[in-house]
mmCIF file of C-alpha atoms in Angstrom:
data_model
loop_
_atom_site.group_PDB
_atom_site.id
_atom_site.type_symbol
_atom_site.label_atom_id
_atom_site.label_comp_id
_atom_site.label_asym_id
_atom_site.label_seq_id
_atom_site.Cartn_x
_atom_site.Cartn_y
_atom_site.Cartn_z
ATOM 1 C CA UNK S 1 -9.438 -17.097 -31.794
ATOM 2 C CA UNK S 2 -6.850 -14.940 -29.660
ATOM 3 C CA UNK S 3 -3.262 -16.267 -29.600
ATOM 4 C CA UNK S 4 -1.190 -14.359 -27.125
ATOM 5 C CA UNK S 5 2.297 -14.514 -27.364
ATOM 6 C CA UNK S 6 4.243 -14.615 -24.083
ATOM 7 C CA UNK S 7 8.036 -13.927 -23.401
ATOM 8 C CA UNK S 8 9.082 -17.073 -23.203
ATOM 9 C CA UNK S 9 12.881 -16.143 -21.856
ATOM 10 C CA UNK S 10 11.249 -14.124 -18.821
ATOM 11 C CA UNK S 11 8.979 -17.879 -18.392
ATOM 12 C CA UNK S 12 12.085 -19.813 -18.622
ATOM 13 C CA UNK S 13 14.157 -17.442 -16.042
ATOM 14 C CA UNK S 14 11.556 -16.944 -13.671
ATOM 15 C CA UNK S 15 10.916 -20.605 -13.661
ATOM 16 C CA UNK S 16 14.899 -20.999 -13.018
ATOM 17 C CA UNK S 17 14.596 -18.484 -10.182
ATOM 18 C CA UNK S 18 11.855 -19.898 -8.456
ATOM 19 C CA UNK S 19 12.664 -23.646 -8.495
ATOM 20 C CA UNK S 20 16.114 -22.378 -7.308
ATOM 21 C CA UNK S 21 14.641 -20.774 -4.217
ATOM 22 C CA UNK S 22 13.847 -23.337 -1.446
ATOM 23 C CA UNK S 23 10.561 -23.299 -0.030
ATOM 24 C CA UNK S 24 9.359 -26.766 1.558
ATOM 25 C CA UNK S 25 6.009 -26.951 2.990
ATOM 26 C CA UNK S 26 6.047 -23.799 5.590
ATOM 27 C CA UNK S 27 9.047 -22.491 5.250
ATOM 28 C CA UNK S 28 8.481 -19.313 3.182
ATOM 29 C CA UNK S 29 11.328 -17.570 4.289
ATOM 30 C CA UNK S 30 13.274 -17.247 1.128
ATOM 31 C CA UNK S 31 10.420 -17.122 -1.038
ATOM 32 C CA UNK S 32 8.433 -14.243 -0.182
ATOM 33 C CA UNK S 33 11.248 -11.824 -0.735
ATOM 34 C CA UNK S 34 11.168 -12.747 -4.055
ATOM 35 C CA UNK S 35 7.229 -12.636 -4.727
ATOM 36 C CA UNK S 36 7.296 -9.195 -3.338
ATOM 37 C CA UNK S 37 9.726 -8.447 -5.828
ATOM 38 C CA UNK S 38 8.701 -9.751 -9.059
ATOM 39 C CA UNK S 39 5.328 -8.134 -7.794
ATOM 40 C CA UNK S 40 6.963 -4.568 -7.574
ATOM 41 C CA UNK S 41 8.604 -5.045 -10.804
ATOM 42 C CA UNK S 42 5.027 -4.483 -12.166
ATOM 43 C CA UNK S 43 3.890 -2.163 -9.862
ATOM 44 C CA UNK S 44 1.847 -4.449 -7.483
ATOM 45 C CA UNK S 45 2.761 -5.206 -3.786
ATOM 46 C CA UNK S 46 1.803 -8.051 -1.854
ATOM 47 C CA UNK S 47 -0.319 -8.193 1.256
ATOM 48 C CA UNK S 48 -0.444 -11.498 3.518
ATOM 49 C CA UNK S 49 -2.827 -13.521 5.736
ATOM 50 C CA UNK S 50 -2.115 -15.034 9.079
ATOM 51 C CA UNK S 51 -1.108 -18.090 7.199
ATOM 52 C CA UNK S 52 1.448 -16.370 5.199
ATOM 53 C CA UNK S 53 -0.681 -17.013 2.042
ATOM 54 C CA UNK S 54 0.359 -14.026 0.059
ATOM 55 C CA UNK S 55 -1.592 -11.727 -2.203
ATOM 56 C CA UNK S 56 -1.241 -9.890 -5.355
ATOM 57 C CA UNK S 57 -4.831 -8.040 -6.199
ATOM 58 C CA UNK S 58 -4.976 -6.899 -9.674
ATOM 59 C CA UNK S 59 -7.749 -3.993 -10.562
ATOM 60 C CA UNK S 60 -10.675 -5.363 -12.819
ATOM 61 C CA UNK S 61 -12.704 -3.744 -15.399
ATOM 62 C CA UNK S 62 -15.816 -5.008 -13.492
ATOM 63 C CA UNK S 63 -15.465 -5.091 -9.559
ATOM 64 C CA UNK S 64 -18.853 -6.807 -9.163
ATOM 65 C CA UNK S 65 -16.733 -9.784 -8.859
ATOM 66 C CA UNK S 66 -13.367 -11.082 -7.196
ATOM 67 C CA UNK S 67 -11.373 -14.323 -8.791
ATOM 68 C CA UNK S 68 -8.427 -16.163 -7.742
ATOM 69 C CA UNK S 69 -6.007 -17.885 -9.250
ATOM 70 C CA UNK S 70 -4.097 -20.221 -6.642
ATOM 71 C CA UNK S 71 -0.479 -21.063 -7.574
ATOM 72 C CA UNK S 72 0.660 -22.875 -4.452
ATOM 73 C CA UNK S 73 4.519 -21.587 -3.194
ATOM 74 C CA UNK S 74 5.587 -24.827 -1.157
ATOM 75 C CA UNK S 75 7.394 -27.432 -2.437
ATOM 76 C CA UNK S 76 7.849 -30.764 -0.322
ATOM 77 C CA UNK S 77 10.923 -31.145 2.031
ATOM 78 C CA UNK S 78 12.345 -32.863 4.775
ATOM 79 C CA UNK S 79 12.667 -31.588 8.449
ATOM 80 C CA UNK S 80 15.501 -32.650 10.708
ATOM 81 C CA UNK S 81 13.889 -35.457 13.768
ATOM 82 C CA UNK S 82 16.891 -36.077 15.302
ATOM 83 C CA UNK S 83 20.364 -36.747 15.316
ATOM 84 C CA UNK S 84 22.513 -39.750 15.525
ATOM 85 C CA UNK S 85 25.271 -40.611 17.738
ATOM 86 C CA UNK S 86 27.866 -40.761 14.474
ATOM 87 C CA UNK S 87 26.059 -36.797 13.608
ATOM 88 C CA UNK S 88 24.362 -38.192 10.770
ATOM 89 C CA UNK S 89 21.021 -36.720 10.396
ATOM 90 C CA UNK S 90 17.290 -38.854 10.793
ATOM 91 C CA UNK S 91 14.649 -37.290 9.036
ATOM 92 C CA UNK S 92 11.017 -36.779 8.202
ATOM 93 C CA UNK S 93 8.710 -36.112 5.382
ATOM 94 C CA UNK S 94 7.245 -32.538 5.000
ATOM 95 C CA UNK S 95 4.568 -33.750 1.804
ATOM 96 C CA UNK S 96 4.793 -36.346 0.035
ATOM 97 C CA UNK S 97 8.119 -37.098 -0.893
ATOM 98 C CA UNK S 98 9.090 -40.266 -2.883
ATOM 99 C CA UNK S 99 12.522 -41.527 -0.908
ATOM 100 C CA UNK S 100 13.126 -43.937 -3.801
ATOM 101 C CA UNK S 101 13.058 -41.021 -6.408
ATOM 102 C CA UNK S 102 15.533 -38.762 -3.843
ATOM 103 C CA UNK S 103 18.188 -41.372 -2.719
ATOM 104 C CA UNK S 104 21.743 -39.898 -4.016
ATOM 105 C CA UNK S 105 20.841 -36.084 -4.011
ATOM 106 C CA UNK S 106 22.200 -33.117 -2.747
ATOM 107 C CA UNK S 107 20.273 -31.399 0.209
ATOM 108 C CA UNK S 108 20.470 -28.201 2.488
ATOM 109 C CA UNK S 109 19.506 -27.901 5.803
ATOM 110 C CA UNK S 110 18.076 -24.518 6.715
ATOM 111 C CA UNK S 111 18.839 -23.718 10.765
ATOM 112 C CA UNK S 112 16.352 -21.959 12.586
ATOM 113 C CA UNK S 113 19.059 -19.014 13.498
ATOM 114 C CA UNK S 114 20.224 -18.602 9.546
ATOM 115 C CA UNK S 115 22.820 -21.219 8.759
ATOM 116 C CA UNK S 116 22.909 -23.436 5.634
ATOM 117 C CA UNK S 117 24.641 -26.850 5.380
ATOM 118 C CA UNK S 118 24.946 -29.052 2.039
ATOM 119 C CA UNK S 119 24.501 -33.158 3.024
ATOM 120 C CA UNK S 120 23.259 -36.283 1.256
ATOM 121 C CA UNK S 121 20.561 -37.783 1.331
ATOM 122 C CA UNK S 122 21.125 -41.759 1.635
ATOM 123 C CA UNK S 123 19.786 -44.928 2.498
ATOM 124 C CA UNK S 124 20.881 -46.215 5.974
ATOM 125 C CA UNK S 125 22.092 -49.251 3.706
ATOM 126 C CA UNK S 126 23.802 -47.102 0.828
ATOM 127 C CA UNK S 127 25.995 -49.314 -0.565
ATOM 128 C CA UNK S 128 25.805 -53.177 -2.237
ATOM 129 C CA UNK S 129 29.533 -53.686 -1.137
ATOM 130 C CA UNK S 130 29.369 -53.122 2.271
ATOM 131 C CA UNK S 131 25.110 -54.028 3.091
ATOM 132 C CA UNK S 132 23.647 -57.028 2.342
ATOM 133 C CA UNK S 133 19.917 -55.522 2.105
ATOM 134 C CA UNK S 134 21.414 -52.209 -0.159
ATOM 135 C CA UNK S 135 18.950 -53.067 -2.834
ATOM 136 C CA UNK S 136 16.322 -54.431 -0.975
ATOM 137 C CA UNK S 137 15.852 -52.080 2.067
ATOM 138 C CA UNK S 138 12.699 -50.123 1.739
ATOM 139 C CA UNK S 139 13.442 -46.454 0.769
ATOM 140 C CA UNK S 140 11.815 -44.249 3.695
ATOM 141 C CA UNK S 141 11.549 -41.786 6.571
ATOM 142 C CA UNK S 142 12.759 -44.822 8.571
ATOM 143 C CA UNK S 143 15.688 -45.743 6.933
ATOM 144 C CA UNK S 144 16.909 -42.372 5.217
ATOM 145 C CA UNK S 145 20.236 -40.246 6.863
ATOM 146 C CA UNK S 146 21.539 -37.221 5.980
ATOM 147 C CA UNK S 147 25.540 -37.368 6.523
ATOM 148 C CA UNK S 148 26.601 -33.848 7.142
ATOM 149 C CA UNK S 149 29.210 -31.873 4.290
ATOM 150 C CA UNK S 150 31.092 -31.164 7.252
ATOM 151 C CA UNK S 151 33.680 -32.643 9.807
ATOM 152 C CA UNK S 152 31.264 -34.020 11.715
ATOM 153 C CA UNK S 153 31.870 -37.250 13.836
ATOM 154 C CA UNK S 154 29.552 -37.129 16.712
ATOM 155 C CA UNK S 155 26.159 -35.380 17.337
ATOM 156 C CA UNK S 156 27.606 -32.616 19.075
ATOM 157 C CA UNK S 157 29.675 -31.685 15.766
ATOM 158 C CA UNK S 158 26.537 -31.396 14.548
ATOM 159 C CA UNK S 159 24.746 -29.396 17.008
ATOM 160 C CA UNK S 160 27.708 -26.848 17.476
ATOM 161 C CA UNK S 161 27.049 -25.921 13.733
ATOM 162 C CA UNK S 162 23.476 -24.813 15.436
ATOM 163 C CA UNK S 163 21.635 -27.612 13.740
ATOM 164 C CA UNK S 164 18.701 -28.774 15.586
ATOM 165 C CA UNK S 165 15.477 -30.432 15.499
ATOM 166 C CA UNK S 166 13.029 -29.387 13.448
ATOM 167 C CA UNK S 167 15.115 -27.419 10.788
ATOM 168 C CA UNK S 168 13.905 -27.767 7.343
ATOM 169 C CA UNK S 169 15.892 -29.667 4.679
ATOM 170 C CA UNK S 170 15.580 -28.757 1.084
ATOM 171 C CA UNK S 171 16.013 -31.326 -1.776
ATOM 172 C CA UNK S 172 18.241 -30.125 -5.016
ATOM 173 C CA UNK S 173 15.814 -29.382 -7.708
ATOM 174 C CA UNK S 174 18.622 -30.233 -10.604
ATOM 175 C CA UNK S 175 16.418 -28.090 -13.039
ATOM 176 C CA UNK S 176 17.561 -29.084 -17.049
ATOM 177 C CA UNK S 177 16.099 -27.335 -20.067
ATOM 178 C CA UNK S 178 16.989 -29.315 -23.290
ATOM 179 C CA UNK S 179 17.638 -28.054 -26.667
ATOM 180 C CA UNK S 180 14.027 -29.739 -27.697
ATOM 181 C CA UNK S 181 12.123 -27.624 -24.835
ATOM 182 C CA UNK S 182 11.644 -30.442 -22.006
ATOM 183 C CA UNK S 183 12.006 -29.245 -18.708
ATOM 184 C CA UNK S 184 13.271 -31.489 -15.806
ATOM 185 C CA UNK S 185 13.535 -30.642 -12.342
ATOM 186 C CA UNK S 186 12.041 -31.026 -8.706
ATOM 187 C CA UNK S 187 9.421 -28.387 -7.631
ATOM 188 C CA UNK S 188 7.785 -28.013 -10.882
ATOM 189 C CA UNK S 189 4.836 -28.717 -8.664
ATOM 190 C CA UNK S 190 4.937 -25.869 -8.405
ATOM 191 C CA UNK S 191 7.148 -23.835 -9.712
ATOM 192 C CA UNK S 192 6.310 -23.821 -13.391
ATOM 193 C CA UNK S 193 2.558 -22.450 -12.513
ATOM 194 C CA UNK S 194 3.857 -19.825 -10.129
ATOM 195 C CA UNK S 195 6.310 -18.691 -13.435
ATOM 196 C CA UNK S 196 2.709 -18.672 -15.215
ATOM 197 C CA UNK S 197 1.451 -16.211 -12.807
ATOM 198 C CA UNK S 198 4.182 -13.600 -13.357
ATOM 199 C CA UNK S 199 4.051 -14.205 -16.727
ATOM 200 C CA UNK S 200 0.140 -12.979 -17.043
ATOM 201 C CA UNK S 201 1.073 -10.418 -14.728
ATOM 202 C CA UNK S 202 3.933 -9.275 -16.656
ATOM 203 C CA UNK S 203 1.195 -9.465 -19.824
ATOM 204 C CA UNK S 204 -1.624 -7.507 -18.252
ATOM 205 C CA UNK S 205 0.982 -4.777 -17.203
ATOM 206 C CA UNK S 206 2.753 -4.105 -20.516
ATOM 207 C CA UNK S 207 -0.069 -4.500 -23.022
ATOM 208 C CA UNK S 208 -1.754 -2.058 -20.444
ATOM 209 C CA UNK S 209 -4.627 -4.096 -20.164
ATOM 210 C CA UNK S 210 -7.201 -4.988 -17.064
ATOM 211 C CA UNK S 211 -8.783 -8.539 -16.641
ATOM 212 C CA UNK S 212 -12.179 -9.075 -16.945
ATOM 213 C CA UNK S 213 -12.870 -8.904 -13.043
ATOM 214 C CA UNK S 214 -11.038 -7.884 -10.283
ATOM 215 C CA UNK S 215 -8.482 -10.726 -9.650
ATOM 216 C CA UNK S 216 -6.247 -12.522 -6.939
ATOM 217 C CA UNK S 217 -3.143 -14.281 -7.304
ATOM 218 C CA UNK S 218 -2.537 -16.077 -4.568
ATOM 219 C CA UNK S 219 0.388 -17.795 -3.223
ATOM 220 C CA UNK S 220 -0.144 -20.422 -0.668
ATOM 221 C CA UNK S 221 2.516 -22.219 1.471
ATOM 222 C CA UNK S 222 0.234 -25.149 2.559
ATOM 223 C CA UNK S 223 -0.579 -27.354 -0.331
ATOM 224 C CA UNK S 224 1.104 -29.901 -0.500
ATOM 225 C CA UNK S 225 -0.002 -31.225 3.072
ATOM 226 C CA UNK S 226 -3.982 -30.487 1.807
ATOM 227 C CA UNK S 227 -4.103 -27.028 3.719
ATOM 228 C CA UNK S 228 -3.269 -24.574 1.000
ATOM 229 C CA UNK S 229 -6.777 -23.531 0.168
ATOM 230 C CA UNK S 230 -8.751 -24.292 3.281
ATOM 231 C CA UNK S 231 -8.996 -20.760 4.001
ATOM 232 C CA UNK S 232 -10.196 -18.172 1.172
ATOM 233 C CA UNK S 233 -10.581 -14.153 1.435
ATOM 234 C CA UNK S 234 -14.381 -14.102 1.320
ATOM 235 C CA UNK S 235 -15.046 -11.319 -1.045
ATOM 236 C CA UNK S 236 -13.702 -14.069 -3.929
ATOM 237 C CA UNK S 237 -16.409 -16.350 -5.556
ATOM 238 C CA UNK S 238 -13.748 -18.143 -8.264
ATOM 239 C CA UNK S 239 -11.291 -20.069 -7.318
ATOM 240 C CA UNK S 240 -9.151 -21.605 -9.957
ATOM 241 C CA UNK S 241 -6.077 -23.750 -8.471
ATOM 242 C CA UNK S 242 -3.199 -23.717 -11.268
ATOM 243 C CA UNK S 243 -0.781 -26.883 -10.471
ATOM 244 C CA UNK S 244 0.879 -29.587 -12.099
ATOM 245 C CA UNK S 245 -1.014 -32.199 -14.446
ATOM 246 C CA UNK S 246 -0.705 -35.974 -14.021
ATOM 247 C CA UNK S 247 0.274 -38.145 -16.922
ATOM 248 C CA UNK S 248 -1.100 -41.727 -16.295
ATOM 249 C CA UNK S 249 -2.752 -44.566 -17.880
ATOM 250 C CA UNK S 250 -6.148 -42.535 -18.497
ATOM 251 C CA UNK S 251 -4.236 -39.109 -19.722
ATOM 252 C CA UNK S 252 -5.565 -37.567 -22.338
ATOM 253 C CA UNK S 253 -3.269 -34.870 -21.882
ATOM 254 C CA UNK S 254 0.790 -34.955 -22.533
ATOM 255 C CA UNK S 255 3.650 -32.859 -21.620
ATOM 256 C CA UNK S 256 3.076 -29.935 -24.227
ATOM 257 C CA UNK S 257 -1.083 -29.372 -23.656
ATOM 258 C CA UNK S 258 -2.400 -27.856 -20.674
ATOM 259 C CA UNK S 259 -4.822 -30.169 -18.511
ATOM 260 C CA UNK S 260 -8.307 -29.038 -17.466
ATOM 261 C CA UNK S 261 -9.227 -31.023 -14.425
ATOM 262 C CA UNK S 262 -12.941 -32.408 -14.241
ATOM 263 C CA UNK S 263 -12.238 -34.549 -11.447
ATOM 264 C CA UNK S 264 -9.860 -35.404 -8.716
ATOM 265 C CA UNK S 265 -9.491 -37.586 -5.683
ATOM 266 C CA UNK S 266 -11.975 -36.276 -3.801
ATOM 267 C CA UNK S 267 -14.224 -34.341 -5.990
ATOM 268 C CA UNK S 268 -16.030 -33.180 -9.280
ATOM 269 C CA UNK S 269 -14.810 -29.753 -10.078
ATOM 270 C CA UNK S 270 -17.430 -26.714 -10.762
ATOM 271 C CA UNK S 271 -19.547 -28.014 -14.044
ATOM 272 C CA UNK S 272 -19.757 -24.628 -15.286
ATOM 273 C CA UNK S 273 -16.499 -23.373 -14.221
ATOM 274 C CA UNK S 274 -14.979 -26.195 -16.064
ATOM 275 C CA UNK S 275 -16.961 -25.442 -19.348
ATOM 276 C CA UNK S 276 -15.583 -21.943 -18.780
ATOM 277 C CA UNK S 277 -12.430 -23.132 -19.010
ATOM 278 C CA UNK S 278 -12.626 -25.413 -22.080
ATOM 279 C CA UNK S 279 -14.127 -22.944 -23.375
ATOM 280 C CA UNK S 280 -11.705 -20.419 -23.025
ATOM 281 C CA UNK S 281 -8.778 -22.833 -24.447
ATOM 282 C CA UNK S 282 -10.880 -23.231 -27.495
ATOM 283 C CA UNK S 283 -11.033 -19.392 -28.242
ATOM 284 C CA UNK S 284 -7.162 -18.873 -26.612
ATOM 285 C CA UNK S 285 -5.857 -21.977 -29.108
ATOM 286 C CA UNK S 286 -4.325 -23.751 -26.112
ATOM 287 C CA UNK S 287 -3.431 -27.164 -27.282
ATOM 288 C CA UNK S 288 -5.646 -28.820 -24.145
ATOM 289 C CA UNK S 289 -6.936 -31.932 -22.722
ATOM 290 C CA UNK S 290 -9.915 -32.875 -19.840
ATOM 291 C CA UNK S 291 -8.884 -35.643 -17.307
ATOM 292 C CA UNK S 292 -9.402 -37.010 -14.094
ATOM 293 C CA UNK S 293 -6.827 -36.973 -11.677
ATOM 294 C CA UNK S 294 -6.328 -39.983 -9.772
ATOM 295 C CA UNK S 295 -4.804 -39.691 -5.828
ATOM 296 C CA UNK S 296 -4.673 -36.301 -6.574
ATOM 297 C CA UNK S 297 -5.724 -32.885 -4.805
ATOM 298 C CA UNK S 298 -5.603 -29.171 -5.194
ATOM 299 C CA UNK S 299 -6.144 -25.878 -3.393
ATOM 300 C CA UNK S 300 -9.145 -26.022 -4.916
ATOM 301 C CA UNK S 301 -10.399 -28.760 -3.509
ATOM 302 C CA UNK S 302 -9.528 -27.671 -0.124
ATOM 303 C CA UNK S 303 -11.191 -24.528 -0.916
ATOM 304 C CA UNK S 304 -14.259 -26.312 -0.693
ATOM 305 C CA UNK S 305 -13.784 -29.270 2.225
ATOM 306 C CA UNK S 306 -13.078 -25.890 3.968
ATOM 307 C CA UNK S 307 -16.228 -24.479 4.059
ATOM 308 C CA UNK S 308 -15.732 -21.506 1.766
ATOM 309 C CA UNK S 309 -18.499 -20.052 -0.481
ATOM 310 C CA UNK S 310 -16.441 -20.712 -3.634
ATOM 311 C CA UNK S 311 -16.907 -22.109 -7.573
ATOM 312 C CA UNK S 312 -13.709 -24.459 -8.433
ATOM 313 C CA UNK S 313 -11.320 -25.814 -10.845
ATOM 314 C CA UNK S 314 -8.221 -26.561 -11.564
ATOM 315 C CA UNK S 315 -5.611 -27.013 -14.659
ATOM 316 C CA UNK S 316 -2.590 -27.564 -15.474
ATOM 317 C CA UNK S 317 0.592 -28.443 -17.268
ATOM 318 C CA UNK S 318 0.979 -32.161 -17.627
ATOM 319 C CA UNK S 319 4.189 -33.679 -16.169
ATOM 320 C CA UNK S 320 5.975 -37.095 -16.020
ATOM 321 C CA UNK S 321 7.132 -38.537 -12.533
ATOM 322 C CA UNK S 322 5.551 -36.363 -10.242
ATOM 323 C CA UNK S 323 6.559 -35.720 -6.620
ATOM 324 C CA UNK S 324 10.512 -36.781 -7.976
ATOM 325 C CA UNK S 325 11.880 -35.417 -10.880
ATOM 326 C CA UNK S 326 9.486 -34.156 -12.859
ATOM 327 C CA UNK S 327 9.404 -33.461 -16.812
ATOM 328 C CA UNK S 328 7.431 -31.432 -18.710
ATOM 329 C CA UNK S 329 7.777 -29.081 -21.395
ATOM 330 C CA UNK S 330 7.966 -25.152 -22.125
ATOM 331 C CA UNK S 331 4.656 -25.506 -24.653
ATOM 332 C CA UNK S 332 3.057 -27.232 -21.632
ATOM 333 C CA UNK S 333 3.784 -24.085 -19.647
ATOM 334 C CA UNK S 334 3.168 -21.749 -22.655
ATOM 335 C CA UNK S 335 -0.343 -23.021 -22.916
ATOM 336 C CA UNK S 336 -1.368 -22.885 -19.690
ATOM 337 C CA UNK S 337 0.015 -19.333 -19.393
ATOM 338 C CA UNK S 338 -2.170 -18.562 -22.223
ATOM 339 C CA UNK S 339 -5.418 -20.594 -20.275
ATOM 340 C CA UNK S 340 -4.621 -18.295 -17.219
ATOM 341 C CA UNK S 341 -4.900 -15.105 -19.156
ATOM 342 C CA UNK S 342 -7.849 -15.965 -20.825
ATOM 343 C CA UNK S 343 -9.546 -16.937 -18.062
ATOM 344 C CA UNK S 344 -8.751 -13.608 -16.337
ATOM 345 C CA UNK S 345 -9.505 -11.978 -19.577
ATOM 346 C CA UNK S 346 -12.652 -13.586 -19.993
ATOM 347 C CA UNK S 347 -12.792 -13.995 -23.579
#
């Protein structure tokens, strides 16, 4: 068996980075600055498609064959819909945000020409002393406001500071890392598999080693509305989504294994592919599990309901509370690190 040992600072700082950088669905304005440069730190650069899906192509021993590995960039957000008479701000979903899980937190709205604002994000009834349906109001698009960190009265204080509709608004990730090794933060989905890809990169580069075949990572900005894999470069025939693992009544898996997924919503994942993978933990020592993911869907899966000429799967580390504040834990991360290099490694 072949137990690779990862730098597990460079994993816990990249991770910092990345779930620091906003990047709802679409807006990949901030973060591909910083994929180009974690890509140049190892000598790669990235190349793009019209969707803004970004590239990193990694030289194979064997160029018979291209694989991917999918670690989707976006994170879900808000986007401003309009603004009220008082300059508060109404809002609506980008993904599928959980308004219960965000009530209270600190947000940023991102203007079109360049400007950032800090607000809160509250429920139009945000206090029990004051509204007699504060704990009873249901928690959504409908009844959320963002009230401005600014001296803003009307809606034209607000649209002098050049906010308008349709600027994004980013949710504070809050990212904690506890003595113990548990993670919590927003945008581990996902954050924590992107870190995974730099850290294979960062591997492969200074153990001066090539994967098995020539090999993608890709980057998508698209997921978490179900469009991150619909289209796929067609010289790849592997497509392997890396993303977040669900912890629920049928888990198997727990915050410190990595998750193979047979199953989700939609879909049965490649049978072989799969057995690849299991495979591959066995011989890597990767504390795993196999489950099926319920309401659940990947790039993967898109890869496929798009039309492209692909084999699929998908794994991942397990967390608690997705789509809010997730939790999971660095030997979650450190094994499926270790999946994604022996996958590319073939062994």
């Amino acid at each position: 068996m072949k137990h690779f040992q990862f730098d597990t600072q460079f994993v816990q700082d990249t991770l910092r980075e990345l779930i620091n950088t906003p990047s709802p669905v679409g807006y990949y304005v901030k973060m591909k600055p910083v994929i180009e440069r974690y890509a140049a730190m190892f000598g790669y650069t990235v190349s793009y498609d019209n969707r803004n899906t970004a590239y990193i192509t990694v030289e194979g021993e064997d160029p018979s064959k291209t694989v991917c590995i999918s670690t989707h960039a976006d994170t879900l957000g808000l986007m401003v819909r309009g603004i009220n008479a008082d300059g508060t701000l109404r809002v609506r979903a980008v993904g599928g945000v959980n308004f219960i899980s965000c009530e209270g937190e600190n947000v940023t709205v991102h203007t079109r020409g360049g400007k950032e604002y800090t607000g809160l994000l509250i429920c139009r009834s945000h206090s029990s002393h004051a509204f007699d349906d504060a704990k009873t109001l249901a928690r959504d698009e409908n009844t959320a406001l963002v009230p401005l960190d600014e001296p803003v009265t009307k809606a034209q204080d607000a649209r002098a500071l050049g906010i308008c509709h349709g600027d994004y608004i980013s949710i504070d990730p809050r990212m904690t890392v506890t003595k113990s090794g548990y993670i919590k933060s927003r945008n581990l989905d996902n954050k924590a598999a992107m870190a995974c890809s730099f850290a294979t990169l960062k591997y492969l580069t200074e153990q001066g080693i090539k994967p098995k075949y020539n090999t993608v990572l890709a980057f998508p900005f698209y997921e978490e509305i179900g469009l991150g894999g619909i289209y796929v470069p067609p010289h790849i025939s592997e497509y392997v989504s890396v993303d977040i693992g669900i912890i629920g009544p049928d888990s198997e898996g727990d915050e410190r294994t990595v998750t193979i997924c047979a199953k989700d919503t939609s879909m049965p994942y490649d049978y072989d592919l799969t057995n690849k993978l299991i495979a591959c933990a066995q011989r890597a020592d990767c504390q795993y599990a196999v489950d099926l993911f319920y309401r659940y869907g990947s790039d993967a899966s898109q890869a496929i309901k798009g039309g492209n000429n692909v084999r699929t799967a998908t794994f991942g580390m397990a967390v608690y509370c997705s789509h809010g504040v997730e939790r999971t834990h660095m030997k979650g991360i450190e094994n499926t690190a270790r999946l994604m290099l022996a996958y590319v490694l073939d062994i």
